[in-house]
PDB file of C-alpha atoms in Angstrom:
ATOM      1  CA  MET A 227      99.809 111.886 109.140  1.00 49.00           C
ATOM      2  CA  THR A 228      98.471 114.145 106.419  1.00 53.00           C
ATOM      3  CA  SER A 229     100.175 114.622 103.060  1.00 57.00           C
ATOM      4  CA  ARG A 230      99.563 117.352 100.507  1.00 55.00           C
ATOM      5  CA  VAL A 231     100.694 117.043  96.896  1.00 51.00           C
ATOM      6  CA  THR A 232     100.153 119.237  93.864  1.00 43.00           C
ATOM      7  CA  GLY A 233     100.733 119.073  90.117  1.00 40.00           C
ATOM      8  CA  ARG A 234      99.213 116.714  87.583  1.00 41.00           C
ATOM      9  CA  GLY A 235     102.060 114.162  87.717  1.00 42.00           C
ATOM     10  CA  ALA A 236     102.188 114.084  91.522  1.00 43.00           C
ATOM     11  CA  ALA A 237      98.645 113.262  92.502  1.00 49.00           C
ATOM     12  CA  GLY A 238      97.516 116.566  91.169  1.00 51.00           C
ATOM     13  CA  ARG A 239      94.243 117.368  89.596  1.00 50.00           C
ATOM     14  CA  PRO A 240      93.894 118.744  86.089  1.00 52.00           C
ATOM     15  CA  ASP A 241      93.280 122.206  87.570  1.00 57.00           C
ATOM     16  CA  GLY A 242      96.537 122.015  89.577  1.00 64.00           C
ATOM     17  CA  ARG A 243      94.814 122.186  92.981  1.00 69.00           C
ATOM     18  CA  PRO A 244      96.304 120.018  95.714  1.00 81.00           C
ATOM     19  CA  VAL A 245      95.249 116.571  96.816  1.00 90.00           C
ATOM     20  CA  ARG A 246      95.469 115.807 100.510  1.00 95.00           C
ATOM     21  CA  ILE A 247      95.798 112.342 102.074  1.00 97.00           C
ATOM     22  CA  ARG A 248      94.373 112.029 105.557  1.00 97.00           C
ATOM     23  CA  ARG A 249      93.278 109.340 107.968  1.00 98.00           C
ATOM     24  CA  ALA A 250      89.726 108.203 107.228  1.00 98.00           C
ATOM     25  CA  THR A 251      87.092 108.552 109.916  1.00 97.00           C
ATOM     26  CA  ALA A 252      83.876 106.655 110.559  1.00 97.00           C
ATOM     27  CA  ARG A 253      82.034 109.540 108.860  1.00 97.00           C
ATOM     28  CA  ASP A 254      83.768 108.614 105.575  1.00 97.00           C
ATOM     29  CA  ALA A 255      82.230 105.124 105.460  1.00 98.00           C
ATOM     30  CA  LYS A 256      79.333 105.921 103.122  1.00 97.00           C
ATOM     31  CA  ARG A 257      81.524 107.825 100.656  1.00 97.00           C
ATOM     32  CA  LEU A 258      84.152 105.056 100.578  1.00 98.00           C
ATOM     33  CA  THR A 259      81.447 102.427 100.076  1.00 97.00           C
ATOM     34  CA  ALA A 260      80.012 104.467  97.191  1.00 96.00           C
ATOM     35  CA  LEU A 261      83.454 104.787  95.584  1.00 96.00           C
ATOM     36  CA  VAL A 262      83.914 100.990  95.710  1.00 95.00           C
ATOM     37  CA  ARG A 263      80.468 100.240  94.304  1.00 94.00           C
ATOM     38  CA  ARG A 264      80.820 102.774  91.445  1.00 93.00           C
ATOM     39  CA  SER A 265      84.270 101.589  90.374  1.00 94.00           C
ATOM     40  CA  GLY A 266      84.474 101.093  86.613  1.00 92.00           C
ATOM     41  CA  ALA A 267      87.141  98.442  87.231  1.00 91.00           C
ATOM     42  CA  TYR A 268      84.416  96.198  88.646  1.00 90.00           C
ATOM     43  CA  GLU A 269      82.019  96.180  85.712  1.00 88.00           C
ATOM     44  CA  GLY A 270      80.935  93.134  83.735  1.00 86.00           C
ATOM     45  CA  PRO A 271      82.004  89.832  85.272  1.00 86.00           C
ATOM     46  CA  TYR A 272      83.585  91.620  88.256  1.00 87.00           C
ATOM     47  CA  ALA A 273      80.402  93.515  89.242  1.00 86.00           C
ATOM     48  CA  PRO A 274      79.058  90.926  91.726  1.00 85.00           C
ATOM     49  CA  MET A 275      82.238  91.293  93.812  1.00 85.00           C
ATOM     50  CA  VAL A 276      81.387  94.867  94.855  1.00 89.00           C
ATOM     51  CA  ALA A 277      77.599  94.960  94.428  1.00 87.00           C
ATOM     52  CA  GLY A 278      76.902  94.562  98.141  1.00 88.00           C
ATOM     53  CA  TYR A 279      80.305  95.630  99.425  1.00 92.00           C
ATOM     54  CA  ARG A 280      80.392  97.927 102.423  1.00 95.00           C
ATOM     55  CA  VAL A 281      83.257  99.830 104.040  1.00 97.00           C
ATOM     56  CA  GLY A 282      81.886 100.194 107.547  1.00 97.00           C
ATOM     57  CA  PRO A 283      82.840 102.595 110.337  1.00 98.00           C
ATOM     58  CA  ASP A 284      84.111  99.647 112.389  1.00 97.00           C
ATOM     59  CA  TYR A 285      86.474  98.634 109.566  1.00 97.00           C
ATOM     60  CA  ILE A 286      87.797 102.192 109.279  1.00 97.00           C
ATOM     61  CA  GLU A 287      88.438 102.370 113.006  1.00 96.00           C
ATOM     62  CA  ALA A 288      90.151  98.944 113.134  1.00 95.00           C
ATOM     63  CA  HIS A 289      92.596  99.452 110.239  1.00 95.00           C
ATOM     64  CA  GLU A 290      94.930 102.002 108.685  1.00 95.00           C
ATOM     65  CA  VAL A 291      92.458 103.549 106.251  1.00 98.00           C
ATOM     66  CA  HIS A 292      93.571 106.742 104.511  1.00 98.00           C
ATOM     67  CA  VAL A 293      91.662 108.818 101.996  1.00 98.00           C
ATOM     68  CA  ALA A 294      92.848 111.127  99.208  1.00 97.00           C
ATOM     69  CA  VAL A 295      90.672 114.217  98.998  1.00 96.00           C
ATOM     70  CA  GLY A 296      90.473 117.339  96.907  1.00 92.00           C
ATOM     71  CA  GLU A 297      88.522 120.520  97.418  1.00 83.00           C
ATOM     72  CA  ASP A 298      85.747 121.454  94.986  1.00 78.00           C
ATOM     73  CA  GLU A 299      84.068 124.794  95.659  1.00 73.00           C
ATOM     74  CA  GLY A 300      84.709 124.452  99.387  1.00 77.00           C
ATOM     75  CA  ALA A 301      83.487 120.875  99.615  1.00 83.00           C
ATOM     76  CA  GLU A 302      85.788 117.908 100.157  1.00 90.00           C
ATOM     77  CA  ARG A 303      85.710 115.345  97.316  1.00 93.00           C
ATOM     78  CA  VAL A 304      86.969 111.774  97.824  1.00 95.00           C
ATOM     79  CA  LEU A 305      89.433 110.840  95.068  1.00 97.00           C
ATOM     80  CA  GLY A 306      90.604 107.478  96.418  1.00 98.00           C
ATOM     81  CA  PHE A 307      91.538 105.514  99.515  1.00 98.00           C
ATOM     82  CA  TYR A 308      93.505 102.554 100.797  1.00 98.00           C
ATOM     83  CA  ALA A 309      93.269 100.205 103.761  1.00 98.00           C
ATOM     84  CA  LEU A 310      96.437  98.737 105.234  1.00 98.00           C
ATOM     85  CA  VAL A 311      96.186  95.757 107.554  1.00 97.00           C
ATOM     86  CA  LEU A 312      99.350  95.554 109.652  1.00 95.00           C
ATOM     87  CA  SER A 313      99.209  91.985 110.950  1.00 94.00           C
ATOM     88  CA  PRO A 314      99.990  90.315 108.658  1.00 96.00           C
ATOM     89  CA  PRO A 315     100.894  93.294 106.453  1.00 97.00           C
ATOM     90  CA  GLU A 316      98.512  93.503 103.493  1.00 98.00           C
ATOM     91  CA  LEU A 317      97.016  96.208 101.310  1.00 98.00           C
ATOM     92  CA  ASP A 318      93.452  95.082 101.862  1.00 96.00           C
ATOM     93  CA  LEU A 319      91.697  97.717  99.748  1.00 96.00           C
ATOM     94  CA  MET A 320      92.726 100.429  97.323  1.00 98.00           C
ATOM     95  CA  PHE A 321      90.369 102.326  95.060  1.00 97.00           C
ATOM     96  CA  VAL A 322      90.759 105.485  92.998  1.00 97.00           C
ATOM     97  CA  ALA A 323      87.671 107.252  91.668  1.00 96.00           C
ATOM     98  CA  ASP A 324      87.267 106.718  87.927  1.00 95.00           C
ATOM     99  CA  ALA A 325      87.524 110.471  87.245  1.00 93.00           C
ATOM    100  CA  ALA A 326      90.810 110.681  89.215  1.00 94.00           C
ATOM    101  CA  GLN A 327      92.588 107.796  87.481  1.00 93.00           C
ATOM    102  CA  GLY A 328      95.712 108.672  85.546  1.00 93.00           C
ATOM    103  CA  LEU A 329      96.369 111.763  87.690  1.00 93.00           C
ATOM    104  CA  GLY A 330      98.822 110.171  90.140  1.00 94.00           C
ATOM    105  CA  VAL A 331      96.356 109.660  92.984  1.00 96.00           C
ATOM    106  CA  GLY A 332      97.025 105.898  93.112  1.00 96.00           C
ATOM    107  CA  ARG A 333     100.791 106.429  93.146  1.00 96.00           C
ATOM    108  CA  ALA A 334     100.439 108.959  95.963  1.00 96.00           C
ATOM    109  CA  LEU A 335      98.282 106.518  97.935  1.00 97.00           C
ATOM    110  CA  VAL A 336     100.860 103.727  97.496  1.00 97.00           C
ATOM    111  CA  ALA A 337     103.685 106.058  98.558  1.00 96.00           C
ATOM    112  CA  HIS A 338     101.672 107.106 101.616  1.00 97.00           C
ATOM    113  CA  MET A 339     100.868 103.473 102.428  1.00 97.00           C
ATOM    114  CA  THR A 340     104.515 102.414 102.256  1.00 97.00           C
ATOM    115  CA  GLY A 341     105.386 105.308 104.564  1.00 96.00           C
ATOM    116  CA  ARG A 342     102.796 104.132 107.097  1.00 97.00           C
ATOM    117  CA  ALA A 343     104.036 100.534 106.780  1.00 97.00           C
ATOM    118  CA  ARG A 344     107.642 101.656 107.246  1.00 96.00           C
ATOM    119  CA  ALA A 345     106.673 103.616 110.374  1.00 95.00           C
ATOM    120  CA  ALA A 346     105.053 100.438 111.723  1.00 95.00           C
ATOM    121  CA  GLY A 347     108.256  98.433 111.137  1.00 95.00           C
ATOM    122  CA  VAL A 348     106.942  96.445 108.170  1.00 95.00           C
ATOM    123  CA  SER A 349     109.365  95.268 105.446  1.00 95.00           C
ATOM    124  CA  ASP A 350     106.921  94.004 102.781  1.00 97.00           C
ATOM    125  CA  VAL A 351     103.222  94.519 102.096  1.00 98.00           C
ATOM    126  CA  ARG A 352     101.207  91.789 100.403  1.00 98.00           C
ATOM    127  CA  VAL A 353      98.769  92.749  97.650  1.00 98.00           C
ATOM    128  CA  VAL A 354      96.173  90.352  96.260  1.00 97.00           C
ATOM    129  CA  SER A 355      95.291  92.365  93.194  1.00 96.00           C
ATOM    130  CA  HIS A 356      92.190  92.781  91.130  1.00 93.00           C
ATOM    131  CA  PRO A 357      93.464  91.260  87.840  1.00 94.00           C
ATOM    132  CA  PRO A 358      93.173  94.482  85.773  1.00 93.00           C
ATOM    133  CA  ALA A 359      95.164  96.386  88.445  1.00 95.00           C
ATOM    134  CA  GLU A 360      98.246  94.144  88.342  1.00 97.00           C
ATOM    135  CA  GLY A 361     100.024  96.415  85.847  1.00 97.00           C
ATOM    136  CA  PHE A 362      99.531  99.417  88.107  1.00 97.00           C
ATOM    137  CA  TYR A 363     100.995  97.621  91.129  1.00 98.00           C
ATOM    138  CA  ARG A 364     103.957  96.416  89.101  1.00 98.00           C
ATOM    139  CA  SER A 365     104.515 100.001  87.895  1.00 97.00           C
ATOM    140  CA  VAL A 366     104.893 101.147  91.515  1.00 97.00           C
ATOM    141  CA  GLY A 367     107.468  98.460  92.291  1.00 96.00           C
ATOM    142  CA  ALA A 368     105.420  95.446  93.354  1.00 98.00           C
ATOM    143  CA  ARG A 369     106.788  92.047  92.406  1.00 98.00           C
ATOM    144  CA  ARG A 370     104.518  89.151  91.538  1.00 98.00           C
ATOM    145  CA  VAL A 371     105.071  86.082  93.701  1.00 98.00           C
ATOM    146  CA  GLY A 372     102.144  83.873  92.751  1.00 98.00           C
ATOM    147  CA  THR A 373      98.427  83.472  92.203  1.00 98.00           C
ATOM    148  CA  VAL A 374      95.558  83.323  94.653  1.00 97.00           C
ATOM    149  CA  TYR A 375      93.073  80.937  93.111  1.00 97.00           C
ATOM    150  CA  ALA A 376      89.351  81.547  92.801  1.00 94.00           C
ATOM    151  CA  ASN A 377      87.242  80.749  95.839  1.00 89.00           C
ATOM    152  CA  PRO A 378      83.616  80.631  94.648  1.00 89.00           C
ATOM    153  CA  PRO A 379      81.154  81.993  95.437  1.00 83.00           C
ATOM    154  CA  ALA A 380      83.061  84.862  97.150  1.00 79.00           C
ATOM    155  CA  VAL A 381      85.667  85.347  94.412  1.00 86.00           C
ATOM    156  CA  MET A 382      85.096  83.847  90.979  1.00 89.00           C
ATOM    157  CA  TRP A 383      88.512  84.510  89.384  1.00 91.00           C
ATOM    158  CA  ASN A 384      92.196  83.948  90.041  1.00 96.00           C
ATOM    159  CA  ARG A 385      94.070  86.992  91.366  1.00 96.00           C
ATOM    160  CA  PRO A 386      97.743  87.956  91.176  1.00 98.00           C
ATOM    161  CA  GLU A 387      99.633  87.904  94.475  1.00 98.00           C
ATOM    162  CA  LEU A 388     102.304  90.590  94.749  1.00 98.00           C
ATOM    163  CA  PHE A 389     104.561  92.143  97.367  1.00 98.00           C
ATOM    164  CA  ILE A 390     105.598  95.764  97.686  1.00 98.00           C
ATOM    165  CA  ALA A 391     108.967  96.211  99.394  1.00 97.00           C
ATOM    166  CA  VAL A 392     108.949  98.865 102.079  1.00 95.00           C
ATOM    167  CA  THR A 393     112.426 100.353 101.896  1.00 79.00           C
ATOM    168  CA  PRO A 394     114.018 101.990 104.955  1.00 69.00           C
TER     169      PRO A 394
END
């Protein structure tokens, strides 16, 4: 499943060129890893969480990983991605490049993800959110159901637990 959207408010870029969402391949692993490690959302106290993080080819092949891309002078540029685990249904990863934030890329990725979940027969998708991202998830319809408490040394802070309803 590939989606194409245009316009600044609909996952568009400032120049109006389209953004395409496609299934990630093993060849995307290094670019997705770089996007995670460069994320401005994981600076300061959150930095250790992604410092050694790796999105490997095996992970991409085992899960529903989809990437939002744009074209820049003939070259494909990664703008964001998500990873959907289907059993149990959970949005395991979602990152949008710092330069693409506020352009609708995240909303387009969530819409794409809910479409994939719906096609798989899922009714709700769990999201254990990075604390600063909770507002974004709530803005796309997620409802908070609780808190996942810190689990040092892997995760040093409490995280909001949310669910996104996958409507028929």
